[in-house]
């Protein structure tokens, strides 16, 4: 039986462990925190299930209060509850946000759902395609190119960016982003900032504080991948423009977040030790994985990243993916991304034992390449 949903392909995203024949599959195609779920969450499950017998609070007061406390603790930000809008995952919130726009500019390579959402809502897209970059920082060159594109498209109402960027893990230089934000605000262009992986950045590299002074910045965050629960589907939008969030809420269905997800999300945000350990361990592991993948000789390029994943290049990447799949290991092909194409891939950074398994498989299935780490 064909299980493919019309309009969707398994190749559009990572994380398709369901169609794989092996039970011991190692999924490196989806960017999910490998840390174990905190024990306090397991202990809370009976109460959360009892709460799920009731409809969610339409205002999500408890969840928004915990998000506000989290932002105060983690980033020193004072955020009013009306500046927080919970939703059914970052993708759902971004889709609703894009549906409000006239025309959209995006810089690629980028998450494929941005363009898919625009197509779904009939919104014209403009693109700035940049080549794979050896530096981990996006700066004045990218900001200037985006400004030029905005000047060419007077009907563009929104610019969508990702920080750190998916699929290559690049982050914005704060001053360059600040200049771009001021330019956009002067032209009435809203920046939709996908900050799904921002928890992996140190506080001084995040951009959330700019939204306190700039109502044209809307930040979308996820509460699932960093906390290792992507199946939960929970995220939130942040904006100092409360009127905009009211409009955004109007594009979403009632009870967009279930009682169970809202309750579990509130608990996740209180797990300070888990949050700090995840950030610290990822920093160490990312350096380890980068060095090991370079030394493996399986890839011609391993690109530096600020997130929990690495973009790689090999002329034989598609064959390598197929061979590794036979070994029960899934990588993410990026051949469906227009600015990259065949040969590029993405690998999630996980635990040391996962790296050992990957390296053993690479040694058995891949030809040796001359590898560079830009």
Short mmCIF file of C-alpha atoms in Angstrom, two decimals:
data_model
loop_
_atom_site.label_atom_id
_atom_site.label_comp_id
_atom_site.label_asym_id
_atom_site.label_seq_id
_atom_site.Cartn_x
_atom_site.Cartn_y
_atom_site.Cartn_z
CA UNK A 1 0.00 0.00 0.00
CA UNK A 2 1.29 3.48 -0.90
CA UNK A 3 1.58 5.48 2.35
CA UNK A 4 2.70 8.72 0.69
CA UNK A 5 0.37 11.65 1.35
CA UNK A 6 -0.44 13.53 -1.84
CA UNK A 7 1.71 16.64 -2.15
CA UNK A 8 4.34 15.31 0.26
CA UNK A 9 7.48 13.30 -0.34
CA UNK A 10 9.51 11.45 2.26
CA UNK A 11 12.54 13.20 0.78
CA UNK A 12 11.21 16.64 1.73
CA UNK A 13 12.35 16.29 5.34
CA UNK A 14 14.44 14.13 7.62
CA UNK A 15 13.16 11.90 10.38
CA UNK A 16 11.38 9.24 8.33
CA UNK A 17 12.18 6.24 10.51
CA UNK A 18 8.74 4.74 9.94
CA UNK A 19 9.41 3.30 6.50
CA UNK A 20 12.81 1.85 7.42
CA UNK A 21 12.90 -1.95 7.83
CA UNK A 22 15.42 -1.97 10.69
CA UNK A 23 14.39 -1.48 14.31
CA UNK A 24 17.83 -0.18 15.36
CA UNK A 25 17.87 2.72 12.90
CA UNK A 26 20.19 5.62 13.80
CA UNK A 27 18.45 8.77 12.60
CA UNK A 28 20.97 11.50 11.80
CA UNK A 29 18.61 13.12 9.29
CA UNK A 30 16.54 15.09 11.84
CA UNK A 31 18.11 17.75 14.08
CA UNK A 32 16.90 16.46 17.44
CA UNK A 33 18.66 16.76 20.80
CA UNK A 34 19.90 13.25 21.77
CA UNK A 35 19.83 13.90 25.54
CA UNK A 36 17.54 11.68 27.60
CA UNK A 37 14.18 13.11 28.62
CA UNK A 38 14.45 14.49 32.19
CA UNK A 39 13.04 12.12 34.81
CA UNK A 40 10.73 14.84 36.18
CA UNK A 41 8.79 14.74 32.91
CA UNK A 42 8.22 10.99 33.18
CA UNK A 43 6.99 11.49 36.74
CA UNK A 44 4.53 14.15 35.58
CA UNK A 45 2.88 12.02 32.87
CA UNK A 46 -0.06 10.71 34.96
CA UNK A 47 -1.08 14.23 35.98
CA UNK A 48 -0.64 15.54 32.43
CA UNK A 49 -2.90 12.77 31.13
CA UNK A 50 -5.54 13.65 33.70
CA UNK A 51 -5.34 17.30 32.62
CA UNK A 52 -5.74 16.22 28.98
CA UNK A 53 -9.32 15.19 29.78
CA UNK A 54 -10.12 18.91 29.66
CA UNK A 55 -10.06 21.34 26.75
CA UNK A 56 -6.99 23.60 26.63
CA UNK A 57 -7.10 27.10 28.08
CA UNK A 58 -7.69 29.25 24.99
CA UNK A 59 -5.41 31.93 26.47
CA UNK A 60 -2.63 29.47 27.47
CA UNK A 61 -1.93 31.55 30.56
CA UNK A 62 0.24 29.00 32.37
CA UNK A 63 2.33 28.21 29.28
CA UNK A 64 2.87 31.86 28.39
CA UNK A 65 3.87 32.63 31.98
CA UNK A 66 6.50 29.89 31.86
CA UNK A 67 7.80 31.15 28.49
CA UNK A 68 8.10 34.67 29.94
CA UNK A 69 9.97 33.34 32.99
CA UNK A 70 12.24 31.30 30.75
CA UNK A 71 13.14 34.34 28.62
CA UNK A 72 13.79 36.38 31.77
CA UNK A 73 16.05 33.69 33.22
CA UNK A 74 17.87 32.71 30.02
CA UNK A 75 18.16 36.04 28.22
CA UNK A 76 17.32 38.73 30.78
CA UNK A 77 14.28 39.87 28.78
CA UNK A 78 11.07 41.32 30.16
CA UNK A 79 8.28 40.05 27.90
CA UNK A 80 4.58 40.68 28.44
CA UNK A 81 2.21 37.74 28.04
CA UNK A 82 0.44 39.46 25.12
CA UNK A 83 3.78 39.43 23.28
CA UNK A 84 3.83 35.61 23.28
CA UNK A 85 1.69 33.44 21.00
CA UNK A 86 1.90 29.64 21.44
CA UNK A 87 1.29 27.43 18.42
CA UNK A 88 1.36 23.87 17.11
CA UNK A 89 5.09 23.92 16.34
CA UNK A 90 7.31 26.47 14.61
CA UNK A 91 6.25 25.33 11.12
CA UNK A 92 2.58 25.98 11.88
CA UNK A 93 3.35 29.45 13.24
CA UNK A 94 5.57 30.32 10.27
CA UNK A 95 2.88 29.13 7.87
CA UNK A 96 0.30 31.37 9.55
CA UNK A 97 2.73 34.31 9.56
CA UNK A 98 3.55 33.94 5.87
CA UNK A 99 -0.15 33.82 5.01
CA UNK A 100 -0.43 37.46 6.17
CA UNK A 101 2.16 38.77 3.69
CA UNK A 102 1.90 40.20 0.15
CA UNK A 103 5.30 39.10 -1.16
CA UNK A 104 8.22 37.45 0.62
CA UNK A 105 12.00 37.54 0.23
CA UNK A 106 14.07 34.62 1.49
CA UNK A 107 17.76 33.82 1.43
CA UNK A 108 18.67 30.30 0.35
CA UNK A 109 19.78 27.67 1.24
CA UNK A 110 16.87 27.59 3.63
CA UNK A 111 14.30 25.33 5.23
CA UNK A 112 12.09 24.06 2.39
CA UNK A 113 8.82 24.77 4.22
CA UNK A 114 9.22 28.55 3.81
CA UNK A 115 8.78 28.30 0.07
CA UNK A 116 6.16 25.55 0.40
CA UNK A 117 4.04 27.77 2.67
CA UNK A 118 4.23 30.67 0.22
CA UNK A 119 3.13 28.40 -2.63
CA UNK A 120 0.29 27.05 -0.51
CA UNK A 121 -1.02 30.58 0.13
CA UNK A 122 -0.33 31.89 -3.38
CA UNK A 123 2.25 34.41 -2.16
CA UNK A 124 4.97 35.47 -4.64
CA UNK A 125 8.53 34.66 -3.48
CA UNK A 126 11.78 36.44 -4.22
CA UNK A 127 15.10 34.69 -3.60
CA UNK A 128 18.67 35.55 -2.77
CA UNK A 129 20.75 32.43 -3.35
CA UNK A 130 24.15 32.45 -1.70
CA UNK A 131 26.87 29.84 -2.24
CA UNK A 132 27.96 27.56 0.61
CA UNK A 133 30.10 29.61 2.95
CA UNK A 134 33.30 28.68 4.74
CA UNK A 135 32.75 31.23 7.52
CA UNK A 136 30.23 30.45 10.22
CA UNK A 137 29.00 34.08 10.28
CA UNK A 138 26.61 35.91 7.96
CA UNK A 139 27.51 39.60 7.87
CA UNK A 140 27.65 42.81 5.86
CA UNK A 141 27.93 41.10 2.46
CA UNK A 142 24.71 39.15 2.97
CA UNK A 143 22.92 42.12 4.56
CA UNK A 144 23.88 44.39 1.63
CA UNK A 145 22.70 41.82 -0.92
CA UNK A 146 19.36 41.50 0.88
CA UNK A 147 18.93 45.29 0.97
CA UNK A 148 19.54 45.42 -2.79
CA UNK A 149 16.89 42.74 -3.33
CA UNK A 150 14.42 44.66 -1.18
CA UNK A 151 15.03 47.81 -3.22
CA UNK A 152 14.26 45.83 -6.38
CA UNK A 153 10.95 44.54 -4.96
CA UNK A 154 8.85 47.41 -3.58
CA UNK A 155 5.91 45.07 -2.89
CA UNK A 156 7.92 42.76 -0.64
CA UNK A 157 6.31 42.90 2.80
CA UNK A 158 8.39 40.31 4.67
CA UNK A 159 11.90 38.89 4.82
CA UNK A 160 12.27 35.43 6.32
CA UNK A 161 15.58 34.47 7.91
CA UNK A 162 16.79 31.61 10.10
CA UNK A 163 19.27 32.02 12.99
CA UNK A 164 21.22 29.80 13.14
CA UNK A 165 20.35 28.85 9.60
CA UNK A 166 19.01 25.47 8.59
CA UNK A 167 20.60 23.56 6.80
CA UNK A 168 24.13 25.01 7.17
CA UNK A 169 24.20 26.30 10.77
CA UNK A 170 25.33 29.86 9.96
CA UNK A 171 24.54 32.67 12.39
CA UNK A 172 24.11 36.40 11.86
CA UNK A 173 26.63 38.96 13.05
CA UNK A 174 24.62 41.09 15.47
CA UNK A 175 25.66 44.47 14.05
CA UNK A 176 24.96 43.40 10.47
CA UNK A 177 21.56 42.07 11.52
CA UNK A 178 20.80 45.28 13.45
CA UNK A 179 21.56 47.38 10.36
CA UNK A 180 19.39 45.12 8.21
CA UNK A 181 16.55 45.30 10.74
CA UNK A 182 16.67 49.11 10.77
CA UNK A 183 16.61 49.15 6.96
CA UNK A 184 13.61 46.81 6.88
CA UNK A 185 11.71 48.77 9.50
CA UNK A 186 12.23 52.00 7.55
CA UNK A 187 10.70 50.31 4.48
CA UNK A 188 7.85 48.67 6.40
CA UNK A 189 9.24 45.17 5.80
CA UNK A 190 8.70 42.65 8.58
CA UNK A 191 11.48 40.20 9.44
CA UNK A 192 10.20 36.73 10.29
CA UNK A 193 13.07 35.14 12.20
CA UNK A 194 13.05 31.36 12.53
CA UNK A 195 14.95 30.80 15.78
CA UNK A 196 14.25 27.07 16.09
CA UNK A 197 17.88 26.31 16.94
CA UNK A 198 18.76 29.51 18.84
CA UNK A 199 19.00 27.66 22.17
CA UNK A 200 22.29 26.21 20.94
CA UNK A 201 23.79 29.70 20.70
CA UNK A 202 25.35 31.52 23.65
CA UNK A 203 23.20 34.41 24.83
CA UNK A 204 25.46 37.06 23.28
CA UNK A 205 24.89 35.60 19.79
CA UNK A 206 21.08 35.51 19.94
CA UNK A 207 18.87 38.19 18.40
CA UNK A 208 15.76 38.07 20.58
CA UNK A 209 16.56 41.33 22.39
CA UNK A 210 16.23 43.32 19.14
CA UNK A 211 12.55 42.47 19.07
CA UNK A 212 11.98 44.47 22.25
CA UNK A 213 12.76 47.72 20.38
CA UNK A 214 11.73 46.76 16.85
CA UNK A 215 8.06 45.82 16.32
CA UNK A 216 8.89 44.68 12.77
CA UNK A 217 10.85 41.70 14.13
CA UNK A 218 8.82 38.54 14.78
CA UNK A 219 10.75 35.61 16.24
CA UNK A 220 9.46 32.05 15.96
CA UNK A 221 10.79 29.44 18.36
CA UNK A 222 10.26 25.71 18.82
CA UNK A 223 9.91 23.88 22.11
CA UNK A 224 10.51 20.45 20.68
CA UNK A 225 13.79 19.81 18.82
CA UNK A 226 16.07 21.31 21.46
CA UNK A 227 14.17 19.40 24.14
CA UNK A 228 14.29 16.16 22.13
CA UNK A 229 10.53 15.89 21.59
CA UNK A 230 9.78 16.85 17.96
CA UNK A 231 6.63 14.73 17.99
CA UNK A 232 5.11 17.07 20.59
CA UNK A 233 4.62 19.91 18.04
CA UNK A 234 4.90 23.01 20.20
CA UNK A 235 6.35 26.46 19.55
CA UNK A 236 5.70 30.15 20.07
CA UNK A 237 5.95 33.52 18.35
CA UNK A 238 7.46 36.59 20.01
CA UNK A 239 6.79 40.18 19.00
CA UNK A 240 6.54 43.55 20.70
CA UNK A 241 3.76 44.32 18.18
CA UNK A 242 0.82 42.88 20.09
CA UNK A 243 -1.62 43.88 17.35
CA UNK A 244 0.34 41.78 14.87
CA UNK A 245 0.15 38.74 17.16
CA UNK A 246 -3.63 39.21 17.36
CA UNK A 247 -3.79 39.06 13.55
CA UNK A 248 -1.52 36.02 13.56
CA UNK A 249 -3.73 34.31 16.13
CA UNK A 250 -6.68 34.92 13.82
CA UNK A 251 -5.01 32.75 11.17
CA UNK A 252 -4.77 29.81 13.57
CA UNK A 253 -7.44 27.36 14.68
CA UNK A 254 -8.77 27.41 18.27
CA UNK A 255 -6.95 25.09 20.68
CA UNK A 256 -3.89 25.08 18.41
CA UNK A 257 -1.92 23.55 21.30
CA UNK A 258 -3.34 20.56 23.16
CA UNK A 259 -3.61 20.47 26.95
CA UNK A 260 -0.97 17.73 27.16
CA UNK A 261 1.55 19.61 24.99
CA UNK A 262 0.98 22.90 26.83
CA UNK A 263 1.47 21.23 30.21
CA UNK A 264 4.58 19.35 29.13
CA UNK A 265 6.00 22.48 27.51
CA UNK A 266 5.61 24.40 30.76
CA UNK A 267 7.62 21.71 32.54
CA UNK A 268 10.32 21.57 29.85
CA UNK A 269 11.07 25.27 30.26
CA UNK A 270 11.83 24.74 33.95
CA UNK A 271 14.52 22.10 33.29
CA UNK A 272 17.50 24.42 33.79
CA UNK A 273 20.08 21.65 34.24
CA UNK A 274 18.89 19.87 31.07
CA UNK A 275 19.05 23.12 29.07
CA UNK A 276 22.57 23.98 30.19
CA UNK A 277 23.88 20.43 29.75
CA UNK A 278 22.38 20.17 26.26
CA UNK A 279 24.02 23.41 25.15
CA UNK A 280 27.39 22.54 26.68
CA UNK A 281 27.45 18.95 25.40
CA UNK A 282 26.46 19.99 21.89
CA UNK A 283 29.34 22.45 21.72
CA UNK A 284 31.80 19.70 22.66
CA UNK A 285 30.24 17.09 20.41
CA UNK A 286 30.00 19.36 17.39
CA UNK A 287 33.75 19.95 17.46
CA UNK A 288 34.34 16.22 17.90
CA UNK A 289 32.00 15.28 15.04
CA UNK A 290 33.50 17.91 12.73
CA UNK A 291 37.04 16.65 13.30
CA UNK A 292 36.01 13.00 12.95
CA UNK A 293 34.05 13.55 9.72
CA UNK A 294 36.96 15.46 8.20
CA UNK A 295 39.38 12.69 9.15
CA UNK A 296 37.04 9.98 7.84
CA UNK A 297 37.76 11.07 4.26
CA UNK A 298 34.15 10.35 3.30
CA UNK A 299 33.34 13.99 2.47
CA UNK A 300 35.07 16.60 0.37
CA UNK A 301 33.72 19.39 2.58
CA UNK A 302 32.53 19.60 6.18
CA UNK A 303 31.12 23.07 6.83
CA UNK A 304 31.41 24.77 10.24
CA UNK A 305 28.14 25.25 12.11
CA UNK A 306 26.70 26.97 15.20
CA UNK A 307 23.84 24.51 15.64
CA UNK A 308 23.43 20.79 16.36
CA UNK A 309 24.03 19.71 12.77
CA UNK A 310 26.73 19.86 10.09
CA UNK A 311 26.37 20.42 6.36
CA UNK A 312 28.67 18.26 4.23
CA UNK A 313 29.48 17.80 0.56
CA UNK A 314 30.48 14.75 -1.42
CA UNK A 315 30.04 14.04 -5.13
CA UNK A 316 28.90 10.59 -4.03
CA UNK A 317 26.55 11.74 -1.26
CA UNK A 318 23.39 10.17 -2.69
CA UNK A 319 25.08 6.78 -3.07
CA UNK A 320 26.56 7.18 0.40
CA UNK A 321 23.08 7.85 1.82
CA UNK A 322 21.74 4.70 0.19
CA UNK A 323 24.62 2.57 1.44
CA UNK A 324 24.35 3.92 4.98
CA UNK A 325 20.61 3.33 4.97
CA UNK A 326 21.33 -0.36 4.39
CA UNK A 327 23.47 -0.15 7.55
CA UNK A 328 20.54 1.38 9.46
CA UNK A 329 21.84 4.98 9.41
CA UNK A 330 19.84 7.88 7.94
CA UNK A 331 21.44 11.10 6.68
CA UNK A 332 19.58 14.09 5.21
CA UNK A 333 20.03 14.67 1.49
CA UNK A 334 19.75 18.34 0.50
CA UNK A 335 19.32 17.71 -3.22
CA UNK A 336 15.79 19.17 -3.07
CA UNK A 337 17.10 22.59 -1.95
CA UNK A 338 17.52 24.85 -5.03
CA UNK A 339 20.58 26.76 -3.77
CA UNK A 340 22.49 23.54 -3.09
CA UNK A 341 21.44 20.50 -5.08
CA UNK A 342 22.96 17.06 -5.40
CA UNK A 343 26.05 16.28 -3.38
CA UNK A 344 25.09 18.28 -0.30
CA UNK A 345 23.81 16.72 2.89
CA UNK A 346 23.20 17.37 6.56
CA UNK A 347 24.18 15.27 9.57
CA UNK A 348 22.77 15.73 13.07
CA UNK A 349 25.30 15.85 15.90
CA UNK A 350 24.43 13.21 18.48
CA UNK A 351 26.22 11.18 21.15
CA UNK A 352 29.73 9.75 21.00
CA UNK A 353 28.48 6.19 20.54
CA UNK A 354 26.41 7.35 17.56
CA UNK A 355 29.51 8.90 16.02
CA UNK A 356 31.41 5.63 16.50
CA UNK A 357 28.67 3.70 14.71
CA UNK A 358 28.64 6.20 11.84
CA UNK A 359 32.42 6.10 11.44
CA UNK A 360 32.44 2.29 11.35
CA UNK A 361 29.77 2.34 8.66
CA UNK A 362 31.56 5.05 6.66
CA UNK A 363 34.77 3.03 6.71
CA UNK A 364 32.96 0.08 5.18
CA UNK A 365 30.81 1.81 2.54
CA UNK A 366 32.52 5.00 1.35
CA UNK A 367 35.48 5.71 -0.92
CA UNK A 368 38.11 8.04 0.53
CA UNK A 369 37.89 11.69 -0.49
CA UNK A 370 40.24 14.60 0.05
CA UNK A 371 38.29 16.36 2.79
CA UNK A 372 38.33 20.05 3.64
CA UNK A 373 36.91 21.80 6.67
CA UNK A 374 36.49 25.41 5.56
#
